[in-house]
């Protein structure tokens, strides 16, 4: 069996398939390149009135597989203002079955089958813009086409966690990726590292890393001297948990609708002495945030207090809404 060591610490997918040669990748419809003024580099632009008719597909041959085993999928992109886009990831699970994970700002709600997960993507807006004010007043951000001031975004999707929680399946590898109009795309990556945008990446030359780390230059966006990465760009994470933790799912609560209201507005009923919207200091500062949107969508919010799960003060339990079900997790570290 061939070694997978070459995939660490991460795989630059566009570079891996030499996407611009279109020998191992395919394009359809209005796909072009341009130099983005903010990023100061060439990016791909995918446009079209029907998203499914304009796309970039890797690999080109549907009978082949990318064979990428990294747990985390990173996409550096910007939704086209006023338009809709779709991204499809076909991933292999145990026994070779293929599951499609899709996210789009066209999806109104989360849907799932045994072989397909569809997540709504809620587009954020630039800081201090009129669209940002609108997003803050809305419970779950801006639904539908992206606002004019939509920013470049780094989306991180935890494939292992997503398949485990939503389908109770074991993640194996990424088989193919299809980026459909309308969006601009800098690149996409897979990695076993939970990488932190805006931080400098130090390569010790070994090629192997573990845990969390800063984001390599080609995986991030440029920041002017003295500027803040998070003031210029969005970083969106799917639900994650610490690698060292073993999670035991307990039974759903009897009244999921009522409890969902309590969690999204914790001051109404929950006792502050028992639960907090952020993990306690005892769990460490490695980013143990369980970031779950109550509608199972990917979104970015300035004030995340209502979008995160509720933790017990002791740090051994977390409660969050998952679509129509309330999930209680017992954490064993």
CSV table of C-alpha atoms in Angstrom, one decimal, residues 81-246:
chain,number,residue,atom,x,y,z
A,81,UNK,CA,-22.5,39.1,-4.7
A,82,UNK,CA,-26.2,38.7,-5.5
A,83,UNK,CA,-25.7,35.2,-6.8
A,84,UNK,CA,-26.0,31.6,-5.7
A,85,UNK,CA,-23.3,28.9,-5.5
A,86,UNK,CA,-23.0,25.2,-4.7
A,87,UNK,CA,-20.1,23.0,-3.6
A,88,UNK,CA,-20.2,19.2,-3.7
A,89,UNK,CA,-17.7,16.9,-1.9
A,90,UNK,CA,-18.0,13.2,-2.7
A,91,UNK,CA,-16.3,11.3,0.2
A,92,UNK,CA,-15.7,7.7,0.7
A,93,UNK,CA,-16.7,6.0,4.0
A,94,UNK,CA,-16.2,2.5,5.2
A,95,UNK,CA,-16.7,-0.3,2.7
A,96,UNK,CA,-16.2,2.1,-0.1
A,97,UNK,CA,-19.7,3.7,0.0
A,98,UNK,CA,-19.7,7.3,-1.4
A,99,UNK,CA,-21.5,10.1,0.5
A,100,UNK,CA,-22.0,13.6,-1.0
A,101,UNK,CA,-21.6,16.6,1.3
A,102,UNK,CA,-23.0,19.8,-0.3
A,103,UNK,CA,-23.3,23.3,0.9
A,104,UNK,CA,-25.0,26.3,-0.8
A,105,UNK,CA,-26.7,29.6,-0.2
A,106,UNK,CA,-29.6,28.2,-2.2
A,107,UNK,CA,-30.5,25.6,0.5
A,108,UNK,CA,-33.2,26.9,2.8
A,109,UNK,CA,-32.7,24.2,5.4
A,110,UNK,CA,-30.6,21.2,6.3
A,111,UNK,CA,-31.5,17.9,4.6
A,112,UNK,CA,-30.1,14.5,4.7
A,113,UNK,CA,-30.3,11.0,3.3
A,114,UNK,CA,-28.1,7.9,3.8
A,115,UNK,CA,-25.8,9.2,1.0
A,116,UNK,CA,-26.3,13.0,0.9
A,117,UNK,CA,-26.0,15.8,3.4
A,118,UNK,CA,-27.1,19.3,2.3
A,119,UNK,CA,-26.1,22.3,4.5
A,120,UNK,CA,-27.4,25.8,4.0
A,121,UNK,CA,-24.6,28.4,3.7
A,122,UNK,CA,-25.3,31.8,5.3
A,123,UNK,CA,-23.2,34.6,3.7
A,124,UNK,CA,-21.7,37.1,6.1
A,125,UNK,CA,-21.0,40.8,5.2
A,126,UNK,CA,-18.0,43.1,5.6
A,127,UNK,CA,-17.4,44.7,8.9
A,128,UNK,CA,-19.3,48.0,9.6
A,129,UNK,CA,-21.4,47.7,6.4
A,130,UNK,CA,-25.1,48.1,6.2
A,131,UNK,CA,-25.3,44.4,5.3
A,132,UNK,CA,-23.6,43.5,8.6
A,133,UNK,CA,-26.2,45.5,10.5
A,134,UNK,CA,-28.9,43.5,8.7
A,135,UNK,CA,-27.2,40.2,9.5
A,136,UNK,CA,-26.9,41.1,13.2
A,137,UNK,CA,-30.6,41.8,13.4
A,138,UNK,CA,-31.5,38.5,11.7
A,139,UNK,CA,-31.3,35.4,13.8
A,140,UNK,CA,-29.1,33.3,11.5
A,141,UNK,CA,-27.5,35.9,9.2
A,142,UNK,CA,-28.3,36.6,5.6
A,143,UNK,CA,-30.2,33.8,3.8
A,144,UNK,CA,-30.0,33.6,0.0
A,145,UNK,CA,-27.7,35.4,-2.4
A,146,UNK,CA,-24.6,36.9,-1.0
A,147,UNK,CA,-24.6,40.7,-0.1
A,148,UNK,CA,-22.5,43.1,-2.1
A,149,UNK,CA,-19.9,43.4,0.7
A,150,UNK,CA,-19.4,39.7,1.1
A,151,UNK,CA,-15.8,38.9,2.1
A,152,UNK,CA,-13.2,36.4,1.1
A,153,UNK,CA,-13.8,33.4,3.4
A,154,UNK,CA,-11.9,30.4,4.7
A,155,UNK,CA,-14.3,27.6,5.3
A,156,UNK,CA,-13.1,24.6,7.3
A,157,UNK,CA,-15.2,21.5,7.2
A,158,UNK,CA,-14.4,18.6,9.6
A,159,UNK,CA,-15.2,15.6,7.4
A,160,UNK,CA,-14.7,13.0,10.1
A,161,UNK,CA,-16.9,14.7,12.6
A,162,UNK,CA,-19.6,15.5,10.1
A,163,UNK,CA,-20.0,12.0,8.8
A,164,UNK,CA,-19.8,10.5,12.4
A,165,UNK,CA,-22.5,12.8,13.8
A,166,UNK,CA,-25.0,13.1,11.0
A,167,UNK,CA,-24.7,9.6,9.4
A,168,UNK,CA,-22.8,7.5,12.0
A,169,UNK,CA,-20.3,6.6,9.3
A,170,UNK,CA,-16.5,6.5,9.4
A,171,UNK,CA,-14.7,8.9,7.1
A,172,UNK,CA,-12.1,7.4,4.7
A,173,UNK,CA,-11.1,9.9,2.0
A,174,UNK,CA,-12.1,12.7,-0.4
A,175,UNK,CA,-13.0,11.2,-3.7
A,176,UNK,CA,-13.9,14.3,-5.8
A,177,UNK,CA,-14.8,18.0,-5.5
A,178,UNK,CA,-17.1,20.1,-7.6
A,179,UNK,CA,-17.2,23.9,-7.3
A,180,UNK,CA,-20.3,25.3,-9.0
A,181,UNK,CA,-21.1,28.9,-9.9
A,182,UNK,CA,-21.2,31.6,-8.7
A,183,UNK,CA,-17.9,32.2,-6.8
A,184,UNK,CA,-14.2,33.2,-6.9
A,185,UNK,CA,-11.8,30.5,-5.6
A,186,UNK,CA,-8.2,30.9,-4.5
A,187,UNK,CA,-7.5,27.3,-3.6
A,188,UNK,CA,-8.6,24.3,-1.5
A,189,UNK,CA,-6.7,22.0,0.8
A,190,UNK,CA,-7.0,18.9,3.0
A,191,UNK,CA,-5.1,18.4,6.3
A,192,UNK,CA,-5.1,16.6,9.6
A,193,UNK,CA,-4.3,19.8,11.3
A,194,UNK,CA,-6.8,22.3,12.7
A,195,UNK,CA,-5.1,25.4,11.3
A,196,UNK,CA,-5.4,28.9,12.6
A,197,UNK,CA,-5.8,31.7,10.0
A,198,UNK,CA,-3.9,34.9,10.4
A,199,UNK,CA,-1.0,33.2,12.2
A,200,UNK,CA,2.5,32.7,10.8
A,201,UNK,CA,3.4,29.1,9.8
A,202,UNK,CA,6.8,27.7,10.9
A,203,UNK,CA,8.0,24.6,9.1
A,204,UNK,CA,10.5,22.6,11.1
A,205,UNK,CA,11.5,20.6,8.0
A,206,UNK,CA,10.2,17.3,9.3
A,207,UNK,CA,7.0,17.4,7.3
A,208,UNK,CA,4.9,16.0,10.2
A,209,UNK,CA,2.8,18.0,12.6
A,210,UNK,CA,0.1,17.2,15.1
A,211,UNK,CA,-2.7,19.0,16.9
A,212,UNK,CA,-3.4,22.6,15.9
A,213,UNK,CA,-1.2,25.1,14.2
A,214,UNK,CA,-0.9,28.4,12.3
A,215,UNK,CA,-2.0,28.5,8.7
A,216,UNK,CA,0.6,28.2,5.9
A,217,UNK,CA,1.0,31.2,3.6
A,218,UNK,CA,-0.6,29.6,0.5
A,219,UNK,CA,-3.6,28.6,2.6
A,220,UNK,CA,-4.3,32.1,4.0
A,221,UNK,CA,-4.9,35.6,2.8
A,222,UNK,CA,-2.6,38.6,2.8
A,223,UNK,CA,-2.9,41.1,5.6
A,224,UNK,CA,-1.4,44.7,5.4
A,225,UNK,CA,1.3,45.5,8.0
A,226,UNK,CA,-0.4,46.3,11.3
A,227,UNK,CA,-3.8,44.9,10.0
A,228,UNK,CA,-6.0,42.2,11.5
A,229,UNK,CA,-6.8,39.1,9.5
A,230,UNK,CA,-10.3,38.8,11.0
A,231,UNK,CA,-11.1,42.4,10.2
A,232,UNK,CA,-10.7,41.6,6.5
A,233,UNK,CA,-11.8,38.0,6.1
A,234,UNK,CA,-14.2,35.4,7.4
A,235,UNK,CA,-13.2,32.1,9.0
A,236,UNK,CA,-16.1,29.6,9.2
A,237,UNK,CA,-15.7,26.3,11.0
A,238,UNK,CA,-18.1,23.4,11.1
A,239,UNK,CA,-18.6,21.7,14.5
A,240,UNK,CA,-15.4,20.3,15.9
A,241,UNK,CA,-14.1,18.8,19.1
A,242,UNK,CA,-10.8,18.1,20.7
A,243,UNK,CA,-8.9,15.1,19.2
A,244,UNK,CA,-8.2,13.7,22.7
A,245,UNK,CA,-11.8,13.7,23.8
A,246,UNK,CA,-14.1,10.7,23.7
